[in-house]
Short mmCIF file of C-alpha atoms and ligand atoms in Angstrom, two decimals:
data_model
loop_
_atom_site.label_atom_id
_atom_site.label_comp_id
_atom_site.label_asym_id
_atom_site.label_seq_id
_atom_site.Cartn_x
_atom_site.Cartn_y
_atom_site.Cartn_z
CA MET A 26 -71.11 84.76 -19.96
CA THR A 27 -69.28 87.60 -18.23
CA PRO A 28 -66.32 86.30 -16.21
CA ASP A 29 -66.17 87.26 -12.56
CA PHE A 30 -63.75 90.17 -12.45
CA SER A 31 -65.83 91.91 -9.81
CA ARG A 32 -63.38 90.91 -7.06
CA ILE A 33 -60.58 92.93 -8.63
CA PRO A 34 -60.11 95.99 -6.38
CA ARG A 35 -61.01 99.37 -7.86
CA SER A 36 -57.54 100.58 -6.90
CA ARG A 37 -56.14 98.51 -9.75
CA LEU A 38 -58.23 100.33 -12.36
CA PRO A 39 -55.63 102.92 -13.48
CA GLU A 40 -53.10 100.18 -14.23
CA LEU A 41 -55.64 97.88 -15.90
CA LEU A 42 -57.10 100.66 -18.04
CA GLN A 43 -53.64 101.57 -19.29
CA ARG A 44 -52.47 98.01 -19.92
CA SER A 45 -55.68 96.80 -21.60
CA PRO A 46 -55.31 96.46 -25.36
CA LYS A 47 -57.79 99.01 -26.73
CA ALA A 48 -59.10 100.19 -30.09
CA GLU A 49 -59.78 103.85 -30.77
CA LEU A 50 -62.64 104.08 -33.27
CA HIS A 51 -63.65 107.74 -33.10
CA ILE A 52 -60.73 110.12 -33.50
CA HIS A 53 -60.76 113.00 -35.99
CA ILE A 54 -57.09 113.26 -36.80
CA GLU A 55 -57.42 117.01 -37.42
CA GLY A 56 -58.75 117.19 -33.85
CA SER A 57 -55.43 115.86 -32.54
CA LEU A 58 -53.60 118.95 -33.78
CA GLU A 59 -52.15 120.53 -30.61
CA PRO A 60 -51.72 124.33 -30.48
CA GLU A 61 -47.92 123.92 -30.45
CA LEU A 62 -48.01 122.02 -33.76
CA ILE A 63 -50.57 124.47 -35.21
CA PHE A 64 -48.10 127.32 -34.55
CA GLU A 65 -45.13 125.35 -35.88
CA LEU A 66 -46.94 124.49 -39.13
CA ALA A 67 -48.33 128.03 -39.50
CA GLN A 68 -44.78 129.38 -39.31
CA ARG A 69 -43.42 126.77 -41.71
CA ASN A 70 -46.19 127.43 -44.25
CA GLY A 71 -46.50 131.18 -43.84
CA VAL A 72 -50.10 131.01 -42.59
CA ALA A 73 -51.25 133.98 -40.47
CA LEU A 74 -53.12 132.99 -37.30
CA PRO A 75 -55.51 135.32 -35.47
CA TYR A 76 -53.86 134.34 -32.13
CA ALA A 77 -50.69 135.86 -30.71
CA SER A 78 -49.43 132.73 -28.96
CA VAL A 79 -50.00 129.07 -28.16
CA ALA A 80 -51.44 130.14 -24.81
CA ALA A 81 -53.85 132.59 -26.48
CA LEU A 82 -55.05 129.88 -28.86
CA ARG A 83 -55.52 127.37 -26.04
CA ALA A 84 -57.40 129.99 -24.05
CA ALA A 85 -59.92 130.24 -26.90
CA TYR A 86 -60.90 126.56 -26.37
CA SER A 87 -64.11 127.24 -24.53
CA PHE A 88 -67.12 125.86 -26.35
CA THR A 89 -70.86 126.24 -25.97
CA ASP A 90 -71.94 123.66 -28.55
CA LEU A 91 -70.74 121.65 -31.56
CA GLN A 92 -70.69 124.61 -33.97
CA SER A 93 -68.61 126.81 -31.66
CA PHE A 94 -66.01 124.03 -31.61
CA LEU A 95 -66.15 123.33 -35.35
CA ASP A 96 -65.36 126.99 -36.15
CA LEU A 97 -62.06 126.70 -34.25
CA TYR A 98 -61.35 123.17 -35.49
CA TYR A 99 -61.54 124.22 -39.15
CA ALA A 100 -59.40 127.30 -38.47
CA GLY A 101 -56.75 125.10 -36.80
CA ALA A 102 -56.73 122.66 -39.72
CA SER A 103 -55.99 125.50 -42.17
CA VAL A 104 -52.25 125.29 -41.34
CA LEU A 105 -51.98 121.82 -42.93
CA GLN A 106 -50.61 122.06 -46.45
CA THR A 107 -48.05 119.43 -47.40
CA GLU A 108 -47.89 115.66 -47.20
CA ASP A 109 -45.26 116.04 -44.46
CA ASP A 110 -47.67 118.16 -42.40
CA PHE A 111 -50.24 115.35 -42.45
CA LEU A 112 -47.52 112.83 -41.59
CA ALA A 113 -46.37 114.97 -38.64
CA MET A 114 -49.92 115.31 -37.33
CA GLY A 115 -50.48 111.56 -37.57
CA MET A 116 -47.21 110.67 -35.86
CA ALA A 117 -47.88 113.04 -32.96
CA TYR A 118 -51.21 111.26 -32.40
CA PHE A 119 -49.77 107.74 -32.66
CA GLU A 120 -47.05 108.51 -30.14
CA ARG A 121 -49.72 109.39 -27.57
CA ALA A 122 -51.91 106.47 -28.61
CA ALA A 123 -49.03 104.04 -28.08
CA ALA A 124 -48.48 105.39 -24.55
CA ASP A 125 -52.20 104.87 -23.87
CA GLY A 126 -52.19 101.17 -24.82
CA VAL A 127 -53.96 101.61 -28.16
CA VAL A 128 -53.39 98.55 -30.39
CA ARG A 129 -55.80 99.58 -33.13
CA ALA A 130 -56.79 103.04 -34.42
CA GLU A 131 -59.30 103.95 -37.12
CA LEU A 132 -58.67 107.59 -38.02
CA PHE A 133 -61.33 109.90 -39.38
CA PHE A 134 -60.08 112.56 -41.77
CA ASP A 135 -61.97 115.40 -43.48
CA PRO A 136 -60.58 115.80 -47.03
CA GLN A 137 -63.01 118.58 -47.96
CA THR A 138 -61.50 120.84 -45.28
CA HIS A 139 -58.23 120.65 -47.19
CA THR A 140 -59.11 120.24 -50.86
CA VAL A 141 -61.24 123.42 -50.72
CA ARG A 142 -58.00 125.30 -49.86
CA GLY A 143 -56.19 123.79 -52.84
CA VAL A 144 -54.37 121.05 -50.90
CA PRO A 145 -54.14 117.99 -53.18
CA MET A 146 -55.96 114.82 -52.11
CA ALA A 147 -52.63 113.02 -52.70
CA ALA A 148 -50.98 115.08 -49.92
CA VAL A 149 -53.80 114.41 -47.44
CA ILE A 150 -54.12 110.68 -48.00
CA GLY A 151 -50.41 110.16 -48.73
CA GLY A 152 -49.26 111.76 -45.46
CA LEU A 153 -51.86 110.02 -43.31
CA ARG A 154 -51.21 106.70 -45.00
CA ARG A 155 -47.48 106.98 -44.23
CA ALA A 156 -48.30 107.79 -40.60
CA CYS A 157 -50.48 104.65 -40.37
CA GLN A 158 -47.68 102.51 -41.81
CA GLN A 159 -45.09 104.00 -39.43
CA ALA A 160 -47.45 103.45 -36.48
CA GLY A 161 -47.24 99.77 -37.33
CA SER A 162 -43.49 99.58 -37.70
CA ARG A 163 -42.65 101.85 -34.75
CA TRP A 164 -45.28 100.94 -32.13
CA GLY A 165 -47.02 97.84 -33.46
CA ILE A 166 -50.28 99.79 -33.79
CA SER A 167 -52.66 98.57 -36.47
CA ALA A 168 -54.15 101.66 -38.15
CA ASP A 169 -56.48 102.52 -41.00
CA LEU A 170 -58.24 105.58 -42.39
CA ILE A 171 -61.94 106.45 -42.65
CA LEU A 172 -62.82 109.29 -45.03
CA CYS A 173 -65.52 111.59 -43.64
CA PHE A 174 -67.94 113.71 -45.63
CA LEU A 175 -68.84 117.12 -44.21
CA ARG A 176 -72.59 117.06 -43.70
CA HIS A 177 -73.04 120.84 -43.84
CA LEU A 178 -72.00 120.61 -47.52
CA SER A 179 -74.11 119.05 -50.28
CA GLU A 180 -74.34 115.42 -51.31
CA ASP A 181 -73.01 116.37 -54.74
CA GLU A 182 -69.88 117.72 -53.09
CA ALA A 183 -69.55 114.49 -51.08
CA MET A 184 -69.88 112.50 -54.31
CA GLN A 185 -67.17 114.61 -55.99
CA THR A 186 -64.91 114.11 -52.99
CA LEU A 187 -65.42 110.35 -53.17
CA GLU A 188 -64.53 110.35 -56.88
CA GLN A 189 -61.43 112.45 -56.16
CA ALA A 190 -60.32 109.94 -53.50
CA LEU A 191 -60.94 106.79 -55.54
CA PRO A 192 -57.40 106.65 -57.00
CA TRP A 193 -56.43 105.90 -53.35
CA ARG A 194 -59.30 103.45 -52.76
CA ASP A 195 -56.91 100.93 -51.18
CA HIS A 196 -55.67 103.50 -48.66
CA PHE A 197 -58.93 103.93 -46.73
CA ILE A 198 -61.28 101.27 -45.38
CA GLY A 199 -64.50 103.20 -45.00
CA VAL A 200 -66.46 106.43 -44.96
CA GLY A 201 -68.12 108.47 -42.24
CA LEU A 202 -70.27 111.56 -41.84
CA ASP A 203 -69.33 114.44 -39.56
CA SER A 204 -69.57 118.22 -38.97
CA SER A 205 -72.76 120.15 -38.05
CA GLU A 206 -75.43 117.56 -37.28
CA ARG A 207 -78.63 119.53 -36.67
CA GLY A 208 -80.52 120.28 -39.88
CA HIS A 209 -78.40 117.79 -41.86
CA PRO A 210 -80.14 114.40 -41.50
CA PRO A 211 -78.48 111.22 -42.72
CA GLU A 212 -80.97 110.81 -45.62
CA LYS A 213 -79.25 113.74 -47.30
CA PHE A 214 -76.34 111.37 -48.05
CA ALA A 215 -78.24 108.19 -49.00
CA ARG A 216 -76.97 108.09 -52.61
CA VAL A 217 -73.30 108.61 -51.82
CA PHE A 218 -73.42 106.04 -49.00
CA ALA A 219 -75.09 103.54 -51.37
CA ARG A 220 -72.23 104.06 -53.81
CA CYS A 221 -69.69 103.55 -51.00
CA GLY A 222 -71.44 100.31 -50.07
CA ALA A 223 -71.18 99.11 -53.68
CA LEU A 224 -67.44 99.91 -53.52
CA GLY A 225 -67.09 97.63 -50.50
CA LEU A 226 -66.31 100.44 -48.07
CA HIS A 227 -67.26 100.26 -44.41
CA ARG A 228 -69.87 102.85 -43.44
CA VAL A 229 -70.28 104.78 -40.18
CA ALA A 230 -71.95 108.10 -39.33
CA HIS A 231 -72.17 110.62 -36.50
CA ALA A 232 -75.74 110.59 -35.20
CA GLY A 233 -77.45 111.41 -31.93
CA GLU A 234 -74.74 113.73 -30.57
CA GLU A 235 -76.69 116.98 -30.97
CA GLY A 236 -79.25 115.57 -33.40
CA PRO A 237 -82.32 113.55 -32.36
CA ALA A 238 -82.65 109.78 -31.98
CA ALA A 239 -84.38 109.74 -35.39
CA TYR A 240 -81.00 110.53 -36.98
CA ILE A 241 -79.64 107.28 -35.49
CA SER A 242 -82.49 105.25 -37.00
CA GLY A 243 -82.02 107.20 -40.24
CA ALA A 244 -78.31 106.35 -40.37
CA LEU A 245 -79.07 102.66 -39.82
CA ASP A 246 -81.97 102.45 -42.28
CA ARG A 247 -80.95 104.89 -45.01
CA LEU A 248 -77.14 104.73 -44.88
CA GLN A 249 -76.72 101.10 -43.74
CA VAL A 250 -74.02 102.08 -41.27
CA GLU A 251 -72.22 99.44 -39.22
CA ARG A 252 -71.48 101.72 -36.25
CA ILE A 253 -72.96 104.93 -34.87
CA ASP A 254 -70.57 107.69 -33.80
CA HIS A 255 -71.76 109.19 -30.47
CA GLY A 256 -75.36 107.91 -30.45
CA VAL A 257 -75.88 108.93 -26.82
CA ARG A 258 -79.30 110.45 -27.55
CA CYS A 259 -80.66 106.97 -28.44
CA THR A 260 -82.18 106.85 -24.95
CA GLU A 261 -84.88 109.23 -26.15
CA ASP A 262 -86.36 106.26 -28.07
CA PRO A 263 -86.65 103.03 -26.01
CA GLU A 264 -87.45 100.96 -29.11
CA LEU A 265 -84.25 102.18 -30.71
CA VAL A 266 -82.27 101.24 -27.60
CA ALA A 267 -83.75 97.72 -27.79
CA ARG A 268 -82.83 97.53 -31.47
CA LEU A 269 -79.25 98.70 -30.91
CA ALA A 270 -78.86 96.16 -28.10
CA ALA A 271 -80.34 93.29 -30.15
CA GLN A 272 -78.14 94.09 -33.17
CA ARG A 273 -75.10 94.90 -30.97
CA THR A 274 -74.59 98.01 -33.12
CA PRO A 275 -71.47 99.67 -31.71
CA LEU A 276 -71.73 103.24 -30.39
CA THR A 277 -68.45 105.17 -30.36
CA VAL A 278 -68.99 107.36 -27.32
CA CYS A 279 -66.65 110.28 -26.50
CA PRO A 280 -67.03 111.24 -22.82
CA LEU A 281 -64.77 114.31 -22.53
CA SER A 282 -66.08 115.66 -25.85
CA ASN A 283 -69.66 115.30 -24.64
CA VAL A 284 -68.93 117.44 -21.58
CA LYS A 285 -66.93 120.09 -23.47
CA LEU A 286 -69.68 120.45 -26.10
CA ARG A 287 -72.38 120.40 -23.39
CA VAL A 288 -74.14 117.26 -24.53
CA PHE A 289 -74.02 116.37 -20.78
CA PRO A 290 -73.45 118.90 -17.98
CA SER A 291 -70.74 116.74 -16.37
CA LEU A 292 -69.16 113.28 -16.58
CA ALA A 293 -71.08 112.30 -13.45
CA GLN A 294 -74.29 112.86 -15.45
CA HIS A 295 -73.12 110.97 -18.55
CA ASN A 296 -75.39 108.09 -19.60
CA ILE A 297 -72.65 105.62 -20.60
CA ALA A 298 -73.19 103.36 -17.58
CA ASP A 299 -76.92 103.12 -18.43
CA LEU A 300 -76.09 102.30 -22.06
CA LEU A 301 -73.77 99.50 -20.93
CA GLN A 302 -76.40 98.25 -18.50
CA ALA A 303 -78.92 98.16 -21.37
CA GLY A 304 -76.61 95.75 -23.22
CA LEU A 305 -75.35 98.16 -25.88
CA CYS A 306 -71.94 97.71 -27.48
CA VAL A 307 -70.57 100.98 -26.12
CA THR A 308 -66.96 102.03 -26.74
CA VAL A 309 -64.85 104.90 -25.31
CA ASN A 310 -63.06 107.31 -27.66
CA SER A 311 -61.41 110.73 -27.66
CA ASP A 312 -63.08 112.49 -30.68
CA ASP A 313 -60.84 115.62 -30.87
CA PRO A 314 -58.33 115.12 -28.06
CA ALA A 315 -56.33 118.33 -28.58
CA TYR A 316 -59.52 120.36 -28.08
CA PHE A 317 -61.39 118.37 -25.44
CA GLY A 318 -58.74 117.90 -22.77
CA GLY A 319 -57.58 114.35 -23.17
CA TYR A 320 -56.47 111.42 -25.27
CA LEU A 321 -57.97 107.95 -25.08
CA LEU A 322 -56.67 106.84 -21.67
CA GLN A 323 -57.75 110.13 -20.08
CA ASN A 324 -61.26 109.53 -21.40
CA TYR A 325 -61.30 106.14 -19.66
CA THR A 326 -59.77 107.29 -16.38
CA ALA A 327 -61.91 110.44 -16.11
CA LEU A 328 -65.02 108.33 -16.70
CA PHE A 329 -64.12 105.74 -14.06
CA ASP A 330 -63.24 108.53 -11.61
CA ALA A 331 -66.60 110.21 -12.16
CA LEU A 332 -68.88 107.16 -12.17
CA PRO A 333 -68.64 104.87 -9.11
CA GLN A 334 -70.92 102.29 -10.76
CA LEU A 335 -68.13 101.56 -13.27
CA GLY A 336 -65.61 99.00 -12.02
CA PRO A 337 -63.25 96.31 -13.36
CA VAL A 338 -66.03 94.36 -15.08
CA GLN A 339 -67.01 97.45 -17.08
CA ALA A 340 -63.35 98.24 -17.82
CA TRP A 341 -62.98 94.79 -19.34
CA GLN A 342 -66.28 95.12 -21.21
CA LEU A 343 -65.47 98.55 -22.70
CA ALA A 344 -62.04 97.45 -23.94
CA ARG A 345 -63.56 94.24 -25.27
CA ASN A 346 -66.31 96.16 -27.10
CA SER A 347 -63.75 98.43 -28.75
CA LEU A 348 -61.79 95.47 -30.13
CA GLU A 349 -64.91 93.61 -31.27
CA ALA A 350 -66.32 96.73 -32.95
CA SER A 351 -63.15 97.49 -34.90
CA PHE A 352 -62.75 96.78 -38.60
CA ALA A 353 -59.41 95.02 -38.04
CA PRO A 354 -58.89 91.50 -39.42
CA LEU A 355 -60.56 88.81 -37.31
CA GLU A 356 -57.31 87.10 -36.30
CA ASP A 357 -55.94 90.40 -34.92
CA ARG A 358 -59.12 91.05 -32.96
CA GLN A 359 -59.01 87.54 -31.52
CA ARG A 360 -55.37 87.94 -30.48
CA TRP A 361 -56.04 91.26 -28.69
CA LEU A 362 -59.14 89.80 -27.02
CA ARG A 363 -57.07 86.91 -25.66
CA GLN A 364 -54.47 89.38 -24.34
CA LEU A 365 -57.24 91.37 -22.66
CA ASP A 366 -58.77 88.29 -21.06
CA ASP A 367 -55.35 87.11 -19.84
CA LEU A 368 -54.62 90.52 -18.29
CA PHE A 369 -57.89 90.53 -16.31
CA ALA A 370 -57.63 86.84 -15.40
CA SER A 371 -54.17 87.45 -13.91
CA ALA A 372 -55.54 90.36 -11.86
CA ALA A 373 -58.55 88.43 -10.49
N1 LIG B 401 -69.01 116.00 -34.20
C1 LIG B 401 -69.22 116.30 -35.48
N2 LIG B 401 -68.24 116.62 -36.32
C2 LIG B 401 -66.99 116.63 -35.87
C3 LIG B 401 -66.71 116.33 -34.56
C4 LIG B 401 -67.76 115.99 -33.68
O1 LIG B 401 -67.59 115.71 -32.48
N3 LIG B 401 -65.36 116.46 -34.42
C5 LIG B 401 -64.87 116.79 -35.62
N4 LIG B 401 -65.86 116.91 -36.51
ZN1 LIG B 402 -66.63 113.03 -33.86
#
């Protein structure tokens, strides 16, 4: 039963959203690379950039759809070369996450973007792994890695990437599927996801961001995913919505991303409140915060500013969903959930 937090005044939302223990479950770590760090790494590594300044690069961040963003995102990631570069990128993210009240982060990374340029898998995973460990010791953040396959490439290439990463099997907890969605249905990756399942890896996939609701069903049925990344187009299939609600399949929704990539015209027209109302396990996430105008807390606050039907009860529910949907050990999730409940109980 939902506790009665409805008497908490809306004016307390900014403080409660910040102080709530939250999990971030949909963050592409390469999408946290700020223009300042892109320029610093380009200089350090002797990479030529087609932009004269940080301001000129930032000014290019105007997207019409997913592909227009991905073109810039892959160009930005091309400055990453050494293990220390990946460590620096991770630490810059965790510093912001700590300020936002993130207690748990599950970081997507795209090895194929780097190995194709000759960057060793050891540098990618080694640097990110060190960042996750330091997030724990420095800020008490629990963090793990999820290796994503690029869906615009072939399944054979995904399989090769998996094999290349297996010497570091203990350094990532799962696999995901990202990049250009339309024309690349989940079924394309059924064999590699089956192999990941046999290896005991968690499985998630982007579906229903730009692609149709059928891609969400496909990811559930053919890839056996435990969570859907985005998933906002599920409303095009009422039976699917009922299924997602009944199974409590988590959706990792990214509000600011959805507006920047024109999945919704504005936050006020976002369907997240309807998804919550329908009983779905919706979570809030930042996706690619350096490109979409905000880290995790900004995604929460912008959403609550734009949607008057969201109040303290929904703030509690969204934070709760994020913790429940995470792949952290049960005792950690239970501890954060108690902290969340105590915070809201003391405000009521
Ligand atoms: N969608 C698909 N692929 C991605 C995204 C996204 O929002 N961000 C980084 N890779
Ligand atoms: Zn994403």
